[in-house]
XYZ file of C-alpha atoms in Angstrom:
434
model
C 100.704 78.274 76.511
C 102.179 81.653 77.341
C 102.654 83.012 80.895
C 103.690 86.513 81.960
C 104.970 87.644 85.375
C 104.782 91.308 86.351
C 107.433 91.105 89.092
C 108.262 93.556 91.836
C 111.185 95.993 91.872
C 113.573 94.176 94.245
C 115.248 90.795 93.755
C 113.533 89.750 97.020
C 110.251 89.768 95.061
C 111.715 87.362 92.481
C 113.575 84.819 94.641
C 110.378 83.159 95.987
C 109.044 82.688 92.393
C 111.791 80.269 91.449
C 109.935 77.020 92.193
C 106.749 78.260 90.456
C 108.597 79.411 87.293
C 110.589 76.173 87.109
C 107.376 74.170 87.563
C 105.654 76.051 84.716
C 108.660 75.580 82.447
C 108.810 71.878 83.264
C 105.174 71.674 82.126
C 105.973 73.372 78.792
C 104.670 76.823 79.577
C 106.416 79.690 77.739
C 107.382 82.018 80.612
C 108.128 85.756 80.294
C 109.141 87.874 83.263
C 108.972 91.677 83.324
C 111.644 92.970 85.684
C 114.273 95.638 86.263
C 117.697 95.296 84.584
C 119.340 94.541 87.975
C 117.320 91.278 88.125
C 117.937 90.107 84.586
C 120.599 87.566 85.603
C 118.239 85.766 88.000
C 115.538 85.398 85.351
C 117.957 84.133 82.754
C 119.354 81.651 85.227
C 115.824 80.110 85.575
C 115.530 79.851 81.785
C 112.626 82.329 81.537
C 112.422 85.098 78.932
C 113.303 88.520 80.263
C 111.578 91.828 79.399
C 113.026 94.963 80.957
C 110.751 97.529 82.539
C 111.193 101.158 81.384
C 113.558 103.168 83.556
C 110.793 105.388 84.974
C 108.449 102.440 85.612
C 108.833 102.528 89.414
C 109.522 106.244 89.843
C 107.121 107.893 92.369
C 105.126 110.563 90.541
C 104.890 112.806 93.571
C 108.313 112.409 95.115
C 109.183 116.117 94.857
C 105.771 117.224 96.142
C 105.951 114.865 99.132
C 109.145 116.468 100.468
C 107.318 119.634 101.433
C 105.942 117.746 104.474
C 109.401 117.007 105.975
C 109.591 120.257 107.967
C 105.925 119.975 109.053
C 106.567 116.452 110.369
C 109.654 117.568 112.254
C 107.832 120.529 113.748
C 104.915 118.418 114.982
C 107.369 115.924 116.457
C 109.099 118.685 118.444
C 105.710 119.917 119.652
C 104.739 116.347 120.559
C 101.586 116.611 118.428
C 101.867 112.984 117.412
C 98.458 112.687 115.779
C 99.195 115.562 113.383
C 102.703 114.273 112.835
C 101.375 110.882 111.848
C 98.830 112.443 109.507
C 101.589 114.098 107.474
C 103.794 111.007 107.599
C 100.886 108.987 106.202
C 100.225 111.564 103.538
C 103.902 111.674 102.503
C 104.119 107.833 102.353
C 100.817 107.638 100.424
C 102.099 110.118 97.839
C 105.136 107.888 97.240
C 102.845 104.942 96.462
C 101.532 106.713 93.342
C 104.147 105.506 90.875
C 102.141 105.024 87.697
C 102.537 107.141 84.584
C 100.603 107.025 81.352
C 103.640 106.389 79.148
C 104.490 103.201 81.055
C 100.844 102.227 81.021
C 100.770 102.492 77.250
C 104.075 100.599 76.984
C 102.616 97.689 78.980
C 99.440 97.739 76.955
C 101.410 97.367 73.679
C 103.602 94.602 75.118
C 100.552 92.581 76.171
C 98.870 93.036 72.767
C 102.055 91.738 71.185
C 102.518 88.757 73.592
C 98.837 87.921 74.209
C 99.560 85.612 77.188
C 97.037 83.129 78.498
C 97.737 83.971 82.111
C 99.400 86.811 84.032
C 100.982 86.535 87.511
C 100.755 89.951 89.125
C 102.970 91.000 92.056
C 100.960 92.803 94.748
C 103.136 95.928 94.264
C 102.127 96.190 90.579
C 99.843 99.056 89.688
C 99.730 98.934 85.873
C 98.175 95.551 85.217
C 95.725 96.176 88.028
C 94.212 98.845 85.761
C 94.861 97.276 82.355
C 93.422 93.861 83.167
C 89.928 95.239 82.599
C 90.851 95.960 78.973
C 91.944 92.332 78.502
C 89.080 90.341 79.983
C 90.146 87.226 78.123
C 93.456 87.048 80.039
C 93.326 85.482 83.511
C 95.264 87.010 86.408
C 96.839 85.259 89.384
C 97.845 87.655 92.176
C 100.797 86.973 94.444
C 102.545 88.522 97.396
C 106.136 87.741 98.518
C 105.492 88.386 102.194
C 102.701 87.689 104.655
C 99.238 88.866 103.612
C 97.367 91.345 105.810
C 93.966 93.035 105.574
C 91.721 95.477 107.406
C 89.667 92.754 109.114
C 92.799 91.237 110.647
C 94.074 94.575 111.919
C 90.722 95.530 113.410
C 90.898 92.392 115.532
C 94.619 92.630 116.358
C 95.432 96.137 117.573
C 98.978 95.341 118.780
C 99.891 93.973 115.375
C 98.266 96.985 113.714
C 100.349 99.390 115.777
C 103.546 97.561 114.798
C 102.545 97.585 111.130
C 101.999 101.354 111.256
C 105.138 101.943 113.321
C 103.278 103.653 116.169
C 103.601 101.113 118.973
C 105.994 103.443 120.781
C 103.689 106.510 120.576
C 100.300 104.800 120.821
C 99.853 105.983 124.411
C 99.916 109.609 123.183
C 97.172 109.096 120.597
C 93.362 109.175 121.005
C 91.916 105.891 122.268
C 89.967 105.324 119.034
C 92.918 106.185 116.726
C 93.244 102.657 115.348
C 89.475 102.165 115.091
C 89.186 105.204 112.825
C 92.424 104.629 110.924
C 90.991 103.048 107.775
C 88.649 106.022 107.371
C 91.554 108.486 107.837
C 93.879 106.758 105.366
C 91.114 106.454 102.731
C 90.451 110.170 103.035
C 94.182 110.892 102.602
C 94.283 108.853 99.403
C 91.197 110.629 98.087
C 92.782 114.019 98.846
C 95.851 113.043 96.819
C 93.818 111.709 93.916
C 91.750 114.927 93.834
C 94.674 117.337 94.337
C 97.003 115.759 91.765
C 94.422 114.291 89.336
C 95.877 110.816 89.508
C 94.311 107.440 88.822
C 92.538 105.916 91.846
C 94.556 103.801 94.253
C 93.598 101.751 97.276
C 95.483 102.306 100.557
C 98.090 99.640 101.274
C 97.240 97.793 98.053
C 100.765 96.278 98.212
C 99.745 93.952 101.038
C 96.913 92.115 99.314
C 96.869 91.302 95.553
C 93.125 90.675 95.908
C 92.564 88.695 92.725
C 90.153 85.792 92.263
C 93.064 83.425 92.846
C 96.180 84.453 94.818
C 99.473 83.004 96.035
C 101.212 83.936 99.286
C 104.960 83.200 99.230
C 105.671 82.800 102.947
C 105.701 79.996 105.522
C 102.704 78.720 107.463
C 104.294 79.430 110.825
C 104.661 83.152 109.952
C 101.378 83.836 108.133
C 98.486 84.955 110.359
C 95.182 83.183 109.764
C 93.422 86.050 107.984
C 92.654 84.904 104.464
C 90.039 82.950 102.553
C 91.639 79.557 101.716
C 89.428 79.299 98.616
C 91.078 82.370 97.070
C 94.535 82.331 98.663
C 97.152 79.530 98.840
C 100.549 79.416 100.550
C 103.591 78.624 98.474
C 106.332 77.493 100.841
C 110.039 77.194 100.127
C 111.237 73.675 99.366
C 114.591 72.135 100.187
C 115.890 72.894 96.689
C 115.221 76.634 97.211
C 117.274 76.645 100.375
C 120.432 74.927 99.098
C 123.383 77.207 98.341
C 124.981 76.819 94.936
C 127.111 79.991 94.761
C 130.849 79.888 94.329
C 132.246 80.616 97.778
C 135.163 83.046 98.279
C 138.101 81.145 99.750
C 138.832 84.146 101.995
C 135.401 83.712 103.587
C 135.860 79.968 103.993
C 139.267 80.452 105.653
C 137.910 83.270 107.881
C 135.112 81.100 109.263
C 137.237 77.967 109.683
C 135.746 76.160 112.677
C 134.615 79.337 114.436
C 131.075 80.122 115.570
C 129.748 83.166 113.787
C 127.316 86.096 113.996
C 125.957 87.220 110.647
C 124.739 90.742 109.827
C 122.703 91.532 106.702
C 119.869 93.863 105.701
C 118.652 91.921 102.683
C 118.663 93.001 99.048
C 116.465 96.109 99.246
C 117.163 98.028 102.439
C 120.155 100.332 102.775
C 121.548 101.432 106.157
C 123.944 104.253 106.848
C 127.438 103.795 108.292
C 126.255 104.659 111.812
C 124.123 101.512 111.867
C 127.157 99.329 111.055
C 129.327 101.135 113.611
C 126.649 100.463 116.243
C 126.512 96.754 115.391
C 130.304 96.434 115.236
C 130.767 98.150 118.623
C 128.192 95.801 120.228
C 129.515 92.547 118.764
C 133.279 93.075 118.922
C 133.536 91.867 122.534
C 132.007 88.444 121.916
C 135.413 86.776 122.012
C 134.447 83.283 120.877
C 132.577 84.524 117.803
C 133.585 85.924 114.449
C 131.250 88.436 112.770
C 130.383 88.458 109.055
C 128.818 91.597 107.576
C 127.030 91.923 104.232
C 127.486 95.665 103.845
C 125.993 96.326 100.379
C 126.658 99.841 99.148
C 128.375 100.747 102.436
C 131.047 98.080 101.862
C 134.085 100.384 101.583
C 133.113 102.592 104.546
C 132.457 99.574 106.795
C 135.739 97.912 105.757
C 137.632 101.110 106.515
C 136.022 101.399 109.957
C 136.950 97.781 110.748
C 140.536 98.306 109.521
C 140.992 101.651 111.319
C 139.898 100.066 114.549
C 142.168 96.985 114.043
C 139.236 94.585 114.090
C 140.055 92.573 110.927
C 140.622 89.419 112.958
C 136.979 89.550 114.214
C 135.054 91.006 111.273
C 134.744 89.879 107.651
C 133.053 92.557 105.509
C 131.982 92.317 101.870
C 129.450 93.921 99.547
C 127.826 90.567 98.960
C 127.848 87.530 101.267
C 126.517 84.099 100.222
C 123.857 84.076 102.953
C 122.786 80.442 102.882
C 126.406 79.303 103.079
C 127.089 81.454 106.141
C 123.842 80.470 107.896
C 124.777 76.794 107.369
C 128.295 77.074 108.753
C 128.323 77.412 112.560
C 126.150 80.549 112.487
C 124.770 81.203 115.966
C 122.925 84.503 115.453
C 121.468 86.386 112.474
C 121.109 90.185 112.837
C 118.612 91.055 110.104
C 116.093 93.692 109.001
C 113.492 90.923 108.985
C 112.542 90.317 105.368
C 110.584 87.138 104.819
C 113.206 85.510 102.556
C 115.900 85.920 105.212
C 113.530 84.607 107.842
C 112.825 81.492 105.776
C 116.543 80.851 105.405
C 117.269 81.443 109.057
C 114.524 78.993 110.054
C 115.739 76.399 107.518
C 119.250 76.571 108.999
C 117.954 76.913 112.598
C 119.565 80.253 113.398
C 117.990 82.556 115.983
C 117.317 86.129 114.816
C 117.627 89.638 116.148
C 115.403 91.814 113.957
C 116.142 95.531 113.448
C 113.247 96.351 111.070
C 112.703 99.220 108.682
C 109.434 98.617 106.831
C 105.841 97.814 107.845
C 105.997 94.053 107.207
C 109.461 93.754 108.799
C 108.164 95.286 112.054
C 105.330 92.714 112.025
C 107.716 89.890 111.138
C 109.862 90.839 114.099
C 106.837 90.733 116.422
C 105.821 87.294 115.097
C 109.372 85.995 115.532
C 109.399 87.146 119.165
C 105.967 85.603 119.826
C 107.156 82.342 118.285
C 110.161 82.360 120.596
C 112.739 82.135 117.801
C 114.336 85.568 118.218
C 113.913 89.177 119.347
C 112.880 92.392 117.657
C 114.323 95.788 118.416
C 111.054 97.574 117.597
C 108.384 98.141 120.185
C 107.841 99.877 123.554
C 110.603 97.795 125.137
C 113.259 98.844 122.528
C 115.793 96.054 122.915
C 118.575 98.233 121.419
C 119.109 99.806 124.862
C 120.539 96.534 126.204
C 121.397 94.912 122.895
C 124.434 92.942 124.105
C 122.383 91.270 126.865
C 119.807 90.306 124.252
C 122.525 88.902 121.977
C 123.795 86.798 124.895
C 120.340 85.301 125.446
C 119.918 84.482 121.778
C 123.371 82.871 121.593
C 122.823 80.678 124.593
C 119.095 79.912 124.914
C 118.294 76.224 124.478
C 114.560 77.030 124.428
C 114.919 79.394 121.449
C 117.039 76.789 119.648
C 114.395 74.138 120.303
C 111.570 76.392 119.084
C 113.311 77.191 115.805
C 114.259 73.529 115.265
C 110.624 72.475 115.673
C 109.425 75.096 113.154
C 112.221 74.066 110.766
C 111.161 70.412 110.922
C 107.532 71.359 110.230
C 108.548 73.502 107.222
C 110.632 70.669 105.708
C 107.598 68.396 105.690
C 105.570 70.819 103.530
C 105.263 70.447 99.732
C 103.705 72.653 97.042
C 102.163 69.842 94.980
C 98.585 70.830 95.789
C 99.266 74.500 95.082
C 100.849 73.805 91.689
C 97.954 71.492 90.840
C 95.487 74.308 91.650
C 97.483 76.730 89.473
C 97.193 74.389 86.487
C 93.513 73.872 87.139
C 92.884 77.609 87.300
C 94.797 78.239 84.109
C 92.826 75.549 82.269
C 89.408 76.565 83.557
C 86.994 77.671 80.852
């Protein structure tokens, strides 16, 4: 039986699929994964067959057109007209969500005709199969999301969470009282304006946060996922112990640097890029923690960050590299994880019982940070309080709090008791249904 995965753009959308793909292969399913060329190695490592997306597959159609709103947004910000500013931010962001083109659509169509799979697993960020599935009614679709799932009903009942998701918690006091109540109407009108103006295919607002198929998988952990889904249509797939073990070859320089020292680890995940000023800020606010060494996964900023550390004679405190084996570091005397708050990093921090300080960038990361703070397992920089203003004091609390350590230990123990046997059984049943 043949299975196809339409995966997301970033490696963070593939990592959670490992246990599912290995399970399907173990049960003699022929597994194909559509992905970008940067993620080829990961798919091959799992023994699945790799099919490369076209280069323009993920390119926003309206990227150039969206930039005309930059000056308007800046002007409204200066005038403190926050409602109008947000309207144009929403319109710009919405335009960037339209990333489908007819050539890629036709390419996918031909690939599916050639493969004729029995089942397709569709990442929630996928647009193409969400249209094409109606042409292939004989092929079943399982939707999945590699973060928490959210929907309008949840946000209507949870206004604080909604404001974090939208990134307006810090300006909410300047907006009309009914702004959040009317938001779904406003955003739907914005999408309709774009569809009409640019003659695009229809698209639902925030489609990325709910795959909305008959049967769906949520790759998160129970303690992070709000109770806002129908358990008959959605099932959680949690990380198992095997997913959390590190198997990378470890750089001896890193091993020697850590030694027996306690560490602080800084990483933004596989998708988010930060500028050099971010790293300078973190370095300047961690360099005085004498009993800790700091490890930075700097990604594309690696050379600049290394130079800054060297120029300031901080090599004895900071270890910087483009890639850091995260699980290894979290498992070796790590006392604090400074993270952007992606769900994969959160899972690993919880598994290794490391408190987090979240400096989020995206919608779900802002919400993840809020959930982490509510669970008492870390802090978030985002929100009306803005913990960046006294960041070193917050670091001190996270490094010393027995209560936070106890909370994260309890959640870790609960996670380790979970298995995915029931979920995998349901997947097989759904595939085999007539």
